[in-house]
Short mmCIF file of N, CA and C in Angstrom, two decimals:
data_model
loop_
_atom_site.label_atom_id
_atom_site.label_comp_id
_atom_site.label_asym_id
_atom_site.label_seq_id
_atom_site.Cartn_x
_atom_site.Cartn_y
_atom_site.Cartn_z
N UNK A 1 0.85 -1.15 0.02
CA UNK A 1 -0.01 0.02 0.05
C UNK A 1 0.90 1.19 0.00
N UNK A 2 0.37 2.34 -0.55
CA UNK A 2 1.04 3.55 -0.53
C UNK A 2 0.48 4.48 0.58
N UNK A 3 1.40 5.07 1.30
CA UNK A 3 1.02 6.07 2.37
C UNK A 3 1.65 7.41 1.97
N UNK A 4 0.75 8.42 2.23
CA UNK A 4 1.18 9.79 1.81
C UNK A 4 2.04 10.43 2.95
N UNK A 5 3.13 9.79 3.31
CA UNK A 5 4.13 10.22 4.21
C UNK A 5 5.42 9.59 3.85
N UNK A 6 6.56 10.22 4.38
CA UNK A 6 7.93 9.74 4.12
C UNK A 6 8.16 8.47 4.96
N UNK A 7 9.17 7.75 4.63
CA UNK A 7 9.48 6.55 5.31
C UNK A 7 9.86 6.81 6.79
N UNK A 8 10.46 7.95 7.05
CA UNK A 8 10.71 8.36 8.46
C UNK A 8 9.50 8.57 9.29
N UNK A 9 8.38 9.02 8.58
CA UNK A 9 7.10 9.14 9.34
C UNK A 9 6.35 7.85 9.49
N UNK A 10 6.54 6.95 8.52
CA UNK A 10 5.91 5.64 8.68
C UNK A 10 6.53 4.76 9.65
N UNK A 11 7.83 4.86 9.85
CA UNK A 11 8.54 3.99 10.86
C UNK A 11 9.45 4.90 11.66
N UNK A 12 8.92 5.74 12.46
CA UNK A 12 9.82 6.60 13.35
C UNK A 12 10.61 5.66 14.31
N UNK A 13 11.85 5.98 14.35
CA UNK A 13 12.80 5.25 15.21
C UNK A 13 12.82 3.76 14.82
N UNK A 14 12.57 3.39 13.58
CA UNK A 14 12.48 2.03 13.10
C UNK A 14 11.53 1.12 13.85
N UNK A 15 10.44 1.81 14.31
CA UNK A 15 9.26 1.09 14.97
C UNK A 15 8.11 0.99 13.99
N UNK A 16 7.53 -0.19 13.90
CA UNK A 16 6.36 -0.37 13.06
C UNK A 16 5.19 0.36 13.64
N UNK A 17 4.22 0.81 12.82
CA UNK A 17 2.99 1.38 13.38
C UNK A 17 2.29 0.23 14.22
N UNK A 18 1.55 0.74 15.23
CA UNK A 18 0.94 -0.28 16.16
C UNK A 18 0.18 -1.37 15.52
N UNK A 19 -0.72 -1.09 14.49
CA UNK A 19 -1.51 -2.24 13.93
C UNK A 19 -0.66 -3.35 13.36
N UNK A 20 0.51 -2.94 12.69
CA UNK A 20 1.39 -3.92 12.13
C UNK A 20 2.28 -4.54 13.23
N UNK A 21 2.69 -3.80 14.15
CA UNK A 21 3.48 -4.29 15.28
C UNK A 21 2.74 -5.36 16.02
N UNK A 22 1.43 -5.22 16.19
CA UNK A 22 0.63 -6.24 16.91
C UNK A 22 0.61 -7.58 16.25
N UNK A 23 0.90 -7.63 14.92
CA UNK A 23 1.01 -8.93 14.32
C UNK A 23 2.22 -9.68 14.63
N UNK A 24 3.24 -9.07 15.20
CA UNK A 24 4.45 -9.71 15.63
C UNK A 24 5.13 -10.45 14.51
N UNK A 25 5.55 -11.68 14.79
CA UNK A 25 6.25 -12.54 13.88
C UNK A 25 5.43 -13.16 12.72
N UNK A 26 4.13 -12.86 12.79
CA UNK A 26 3.31 -13.28 11.68
C UNK A 26 3.61 -12.80 10.33
N UNK A 27 4.22 -11.57 10.28
CA UNK A 27 4.52 -10.96 9.00
C UNK A 27 5.87 -10.34 8.92
N UNK A 28 6.33 -10.19 7.63
CA UNK A 28 7.58 -9.41 7.35
C UNK A 28 7.10 -8.14 6.75
N UNK A 29 7.67 -7.04 7.23
CA UNK A 29 7.19 -5.80 6.82
C UNK A 29 8.42 -4.94 6.10
N UNK A 30 8.14 -4.36 4.96
CA UNK A 30 9.16 -3.63 4.25
C UNK A 30 8.65 -2.21 3.91
N UNK A 31 9.40 -1.21 4.30
CA UNK A 31 8.98 0.17 3.95
C UNK A 31 10.05 0.77 3.10
N UNK A 32 9.58 1.43 1.95
CA UNK A 32 10.59 2.10 1.11
C UNK A 32 9.87 3.27 0.45
N UNK A 33 10.66 4.19 -0.10
CA UNK A 33 10.06 5.36 -0.74
C UNK A 33 9.23 4.93 -2.03
N UNK A 34 8.07 5.53 -2.15
CA UNK A 34 7.21 5.27 -3.34
C UNK A 34 7.75 5.95 -4.54
N UNK A 35 7.52 5.34 -5.71
CA UNK A 35 7.99 5.87 -6.96
C UNK A 35 7.41 7.40 -7.17
N UNK A 36 8.30 8.22 -7.70
CA UNK A 36 7.87 9.60 -8.07
C UNK A 36 7.81 10.46 -6.75
N UNK A 37 8.39 10.02 -5.65
CA UNK A 37 8.35 10.83 -4.43
C UNK A 37 6.98 11.03 -3.94
N UNK A 38 6.09 9.99 -4.12
CA UNK A 38 4.73 10.10 -3.68
C UNK A 38 4.46 9.36 -2.33
N UNK A 39 5.30 9.65 -1.34
CA UNK A 39 5.10 9.00 -0.02
C UNK A 39 5.98 7.70 0.14
N UNK A 40 5.35 6.70 0.75
CA UNK A 40 6.13 5.44 1.03
C UNK A 40 5.23 4.24 0.65
N UNK A 41 5.93 3.25 0.29
CA UNK A 41 5.26 1.94 0.06
C UNK A 41 5.56 1.06 1.25
N UNK A 42 4.46 0.41 1.77
CA UNK A 42 4.55 -0.52 2.84
C UNK A 42 4.08 -1.80 2.40
N UNK A 43 4.92 -2.82 2.52
CA UNK A 43 4.59 -4.17 2.11
C UNK A 43 4.64 -5.11 3.36
N UNK A 44 3.64 -5.96 3.46
CA UNK A 44 3.66 -6.89 4.51
C UNK A 44 3.20 -8.25 3.96
N UNK A 45 3.91 -9.29 4.30
CA UNK A 45 3.60 -10.66 3.85
C UNK A 45 3.70 -11.59 4.97
N UNK A 46 3.03 -12.67 4.83
CA UNK A 46 2.96 -13.69 5.90
C UNK A 46 4.33 -14.44 5.85
N UNK A 47 4.86 -14.72 7.04
CA UNK A 47 6.09 -15.54 7.16
C UNK A 47 5.78 -17.04 6.85
N UNK A 48 4.57 -17.45 7.24
CA UNK A 48 4.22 -18.90 7.04
C UNK A 48 3.23 -19.02 5.89
N UNK A 49 3.19 -20.23 5.29
CA UNK A 49 2.30 -20.42 4.15
C UNK A 49 0.82 -20.12 4.44
N UNK A 50 0.13 -19.55 3.45
CA UNK A 50 -1.24 -19.20 3.59
C UNK A 50 -2.08 -20.49 3.64
N UNK A 51 -3.23 -20.49 4.29
CA UNK A 51 -4.08 -21.69 4.25
C UNK A 51 -4.65 -21.85 2.86
N UNK A 52 -4.86 -23.07 2.42
CA UNK A 52 -5.43 -23.33 1.12
C UNK A 52 -6.56 -24.29 1.24
N UNK A 53 -7.34 -24.42 0.09
CA UNK A 53 -8.49 -25.29 0.02
C UNK A 53 -9.51 -25.08 1.05
N UNK A 54 -10.06 -26.16 1.65
CA UNK A 54 -11.14 -26.09 2.63
C UNK A 54 -10.72 -25.31 3.85
N UNK A 55 -9.43 -25.42 4.21
CA UNK A 55 -8.92 -24.75 5.40
C UNK A 55 -8.95 -23.18 5.17
N UNK A 56 -8.74 -22.84 3.89
CA UNK A 56 -8.81 -21.41 3.64
C UNK A 56 -10.21 -20.85 3.74
N UNK A 57 -11.16 -21.57 3.15
CA UNK A 57 -12.58 -21.18 3.28
C UNK A 57 -13.07 -21.05 4.62
N UNK A 58 -12.73 -22.08 5.43
CA UNK A 58 -13.19 -22.16 6.77
C UNK A 58 -12.47 -21.00 7.60
N UNK A 59 -11.26 -20.67 7.35
CA UNK A 59 -10.56 -19.58 8.04
C UNK A 59 -11.26 -18.24 7.68
N UNK A 60 -11.62 -18.09 6.43
CA UNK A 60 -12.21 -16.85 6.00
C UNK A 60 -13.53 -16.65 6.65
N UNK A 61 -14.36 -17.71 6.72
CA UNK A 61 -15.73 -17.59 7.17
C UNK A 61 -15.65 -17.38 8.75
N UNK A 62 -14.67 -17.92 9.36
CA UNK A 62 -14.56 -17.81 10.82
C UNK A 62 -13.95 -16.55 11.30
N UNK A 63 -13.31 -15.82 10.30
CA UNK A 63 -12.56 -14.62 10.65
C UNK A 63 -11.19 -14.86 11.16
N UNK A 64 -10.64 -16.11 11.00
CA UNK A 64 -9.29 -16.45 11.54
C UNK A 64 -8.25 -16.50 10.42
N UNK A 65 -8.62 -16.00 9.24
CA UNK A 65 -7.67 -16.04 8.08
C UNK A 65 -6.56 -15.05 8.35
N UNK A 66 -5.29 -15.44 8.36
CA UNK A 66 -4.20 -14.55 8.64
C UNK A 66 -4.08 -13.43 7.58
N UNK A 67 -4.49 -13.80 6.30
CA UNK A 67 -4.53 -12.79 5.19
C UNK A 67 -5.45 -11.59 5.57
N UNK A 68 -6.62 -11.91 6.16
CA UNK A 68 -7.53 -10.81 6.53
C UNK A 68 -6.97 -9.94 7.60
N UNK A 69 -6.20 -10.59 8.61
CA UNK A 69 -5.56 -9.86 9.66
C UNK A 69 -4.48 -8.90 9.10
N UNK A 70 -3.78 -9.38 8.18
CA UNK A 70 -2.73 -8.53 7.59
C UNK A 70 -3.34 -7.33 6.78
N UNK A 71 -4.45 -7.61 5.99
CA UNK A 71 -5.03 -6.52 5.19
C UNK A 71 -5.69 -5.51 6.21
N UNK A 72 -6.27 -5.96 7.24
CA UNK A 72 -6.85 -5.02 8.17
C UNK A 72 -5.80 -4.18 8.92
N UNK A 73 -4.64 -4.90 9.23
CA UNK A 73 -3.55 -4.17 9.89
C UNK A 73 -2.97 -3.06 8.98
N UNK A 74 -2.81 -3.41 7.69
CA UNK A 74 -2.29 -2.39 6.65
C UNK A 74 -3.24 -1.25 6.64
N UNK A 75 -4.58 -1.42 6.52
CA UNK A 75 -5.57 -0.40 6.45
C UNK A 75 -5.50 0.51 7.61
N UNK A 76 -5.46 -0.17 8.87
CA UNK A 76 -5.40 0.59 10.09
C UNK A 76 -4.14 1.30 10.22
N UNK A 77 -3.02 0.73 9.85
CA UNK A 77 -1.69 1.44 9.95
C UNK A 77 -1.76 2.76 9.06
N UNK A 78 -2.33 2.59 7.84
CA UNK A 78 -2.35 3.76 6.94
C UNK A 78 -3.17 4.88 7.64
N UNK A 79 -4.26 4.54 8.23
CA UNK A 79 -5.20 5.55 8.85
C UNK A 79 -4.47 6.15 10.05
N UNK A 80 -3.83 5.37 10.86
CA UNK A 80 -3.07 5.88 12.03
C UNK A 80 -1.98 6.88 11.56
N UNK A 81 -1.20 6.54 10.48
CA UNK A 81 -0.14 7.40 10.01
C UNK A 81 -0.62 8.64 9.34
N UNK A 82 -1.68 8.48 8.45
CA UNK A 82 -2.16 9.74 7.79
C UNK A 82 -3.16 10.56 8.53
N UNK A 83 -3.95 9.92 9.43
CA UNK A 83 -5.05 10.71 10.05
C UNK A 83 -4.71 10.85 11.64
N UNK A 84 -4.01 9.86 12.12
CA UNK A 84 -3.79 9.95 13.63
C UNK A 84 -4.61 9.00 14.46
N UNK A 85 -5.56 8.30 13.81
CA UNK A 85 -6.42 7.39 14.55
C UNK A 85 -7.07 6.40 13.51
N UNK A 86 -7.62 5.31 14.07
CA UNK A 86 -8.26 4.34 13.21
C UNK A 86 -9.75 4.76 13.13
N UNK A 87 -10.19 5.02 11.86
CA UNK A 87 -11.49 5.51 11.65
C UNK A 87 -12.59 4.38 11.78
N UNK A 88 -13.57 4.68 12.39
CA UNK A 88 -14.69 3.62 12.59
C UNK A 88 -15.87 4.22 11.95
N UNK A 89 -16.61 3.38 11.18
CA UNK A 89 -17.90 3.80 10.56
C UNK A 89 -18.89 2.77 10.99
N UNK A 90 -19.97 3.20 11.48
CA UNK A 90 -21.08 2.30 11.84
C UNK A 90 -22.13 2.52 10.79
N UNK A 91 -22.23 1.51 9.85
CA UNK A 91 -23.15 1.68 8.73
C UNK A 91 -24.66 1.44 9.02
N UNK A 92 -24.96 1.02 10.28
CA UNK A 92 -26.31 0.72 10.58
C UNK A 92 -27.20 1.91 10.49
N UNK A 93 -28.38 1.86 9.94
CA UNK A 93 -29.31 3.02 9.86
C UNK A 93 -29.80 3.33 11.24
N UNK A 94 -30.38 4.57 11.38
CA UNK A 94 -30.91 4.87 12.64
C UNK A 94 -32.23 4.12 12.89
N UNK A 95 -32.58 3.95 14.15
CA UNK A 95 -33.78 3.27 14.52
C UNK A 95 -33.54 1.75 14.57
N UNK A 96 -34.65 1.00 14.65
CA UNK A 96 -34.53 -0.46 14.70
C UNK A 96 -35.08 -1.11 13.45
N UNK A 97 -34.46 -2.24 12.99
CA UNK A 97 -34.87 -2.89 11.87
C UNK A 97 -35.48 -4.19 12.35
N UNK A 98 -36.63 -4.63 11.73
CA UNK A 98 -37.23 -5.90 12.17
C UNK A 98 -36.26 -6.97 11.56
N UNK A 99 -36.01 -8.04 12.28
CA UNK A 99 -35.14 -9.11 11.87
C UNK A 99 -35.85 -9.88 10.58
N UNK A 100 -35.16 -9.91 9.50
CA UNK A 100 -35.66 -10.65 8.36
C UNK A 100 -34.53 -11.57 7.92
N UNK A 101 -34.84 -12.62 7.07
CA UNK A 101 -33.75 -13.45 6.63
C UNK A 101 -32.73 -12.65 5.84
N UNK A 102 -33.13 -11.70 4.97
CA UNK A 102 -32.24 -10.91 4.14
C UNK A 102 -31.41 -9.98 5.07
N UNK A 103 -32.03 -9.42 6.07
CA UNK A 103 -31.30 -8.55 7.02
C UNK A 103 -30.26 -9.28 7.80
N UNK A 104 -30.53 -10.57 8.20
CA UNK A 104 -29.54 -11.40 8.91
C UNK A 104 -28.36 -11.68 7.97
N UNK A 105 -28.61 -11.90 6.72
CA UNK A 105 -27.58 -12.19 5.77
C UNK A 105 -26.67 -10.91 5.59
N UNK A 106 -27.32 -9.77 5.55
CA UNK A 106 -26.52 -8.53 5.37
C UNK A 106 -25.67 -8.28 6.63
N UNK A 107 -26.26 -8.48 7.78
CA UNK A 107 -25.57 -8.29 9.01
C UNK A 107 -24.33 -9.26 9.11
N UNK A 108 -24.53 -10.55 8.71
CA UNK A 108 -23.46 -11.51 8.66
C UNK A 108 -22.31 -11.05 7.73
N UNK A 109 -22.73 -10.63 6.54
CA UNK A 109 -21.62 -10.10 5.53
C UNK A 109 -21.00 -8.86 6.14
N UNK A 110 -21.71 -8.00 6.74
CA UNK A 110 -21.09 -6.77 7.32
C UNK A 110 -20.06 -7.19 8.37
N UNK A 111 -20.35 -8.22 9.19
CA UNK A 111 -19.42 -8.62 10.18
C UNK A 111 -18.11 -9.17 9.62
N UNK A 112 -18.16 -9.80 8.45
CA UNK A 112 -17.01 -10.38 7.78
C UNK A 112 -16.24 -9.34 7.00
N UNK A 113 -16.96 -8.21 6.61
CA UNK A 113 -16.30 -7.20 5.72
C UNK A 113 -15.06 -6.62 6.20
N UNK A 114 -14.84 -6.32 7.52
CA UNK A 114 -13.65 -5.69 8.00
C UNK A 114 -12.37 -6.47 7.66
N UNK A 115 -12.49 -7.84 7.53
CA UNK A 115 -11.31 -8.55 7.12
C UNK A 115 -10.86 -8.51 5.78
N UNK A 116 -11.78 -8.11 4.85
CA UNK A 116 -11.48 -8.10 3.42
C UNK A 116 -11.61 -6.74 2.80
N UNK A 117 -12.04 -5.74 3.57
CA UNK A 117 -12.19 -4.40 2.99
C UNK A 117 -13.56 -3.96 3.23
N UNK A 118 -14.11 -3.37 2.26
CA UNK A 118 -15.52 -2.82 2.34
C UNK A 118 -16.54 -3.87 1.79
N UNK A 119 -17.72 -3.79 2.33
CA UNK A 119 -18.82 -4.64 1.92
C UNK A 119 -19.27 -4.15 0.57
#
């Protein structure tokens, strides 16, 4: 991902931003200047092999997929560096919704969305 800050701002005193640091030894992180002087590129990859096949599907549905954790940490790190905090959006409409089968499906998908990006 590209962050609109210099490498010294991304990793002050060679410390990773909190969301990436919380992943510990799960990931390798590389920070370098972005092409054209447009901030910094931050790369994070898993140290261990990614789950595959049925294990991958089960991990994604349960929210235990390490790839989802890395993506979420990268998004949060970008927000912390550029804005100063992790932004939270509560997309639920005002008032109460009656429970419907479609509503339950939407709520389930919304719960899974933070691991993969936006719904």
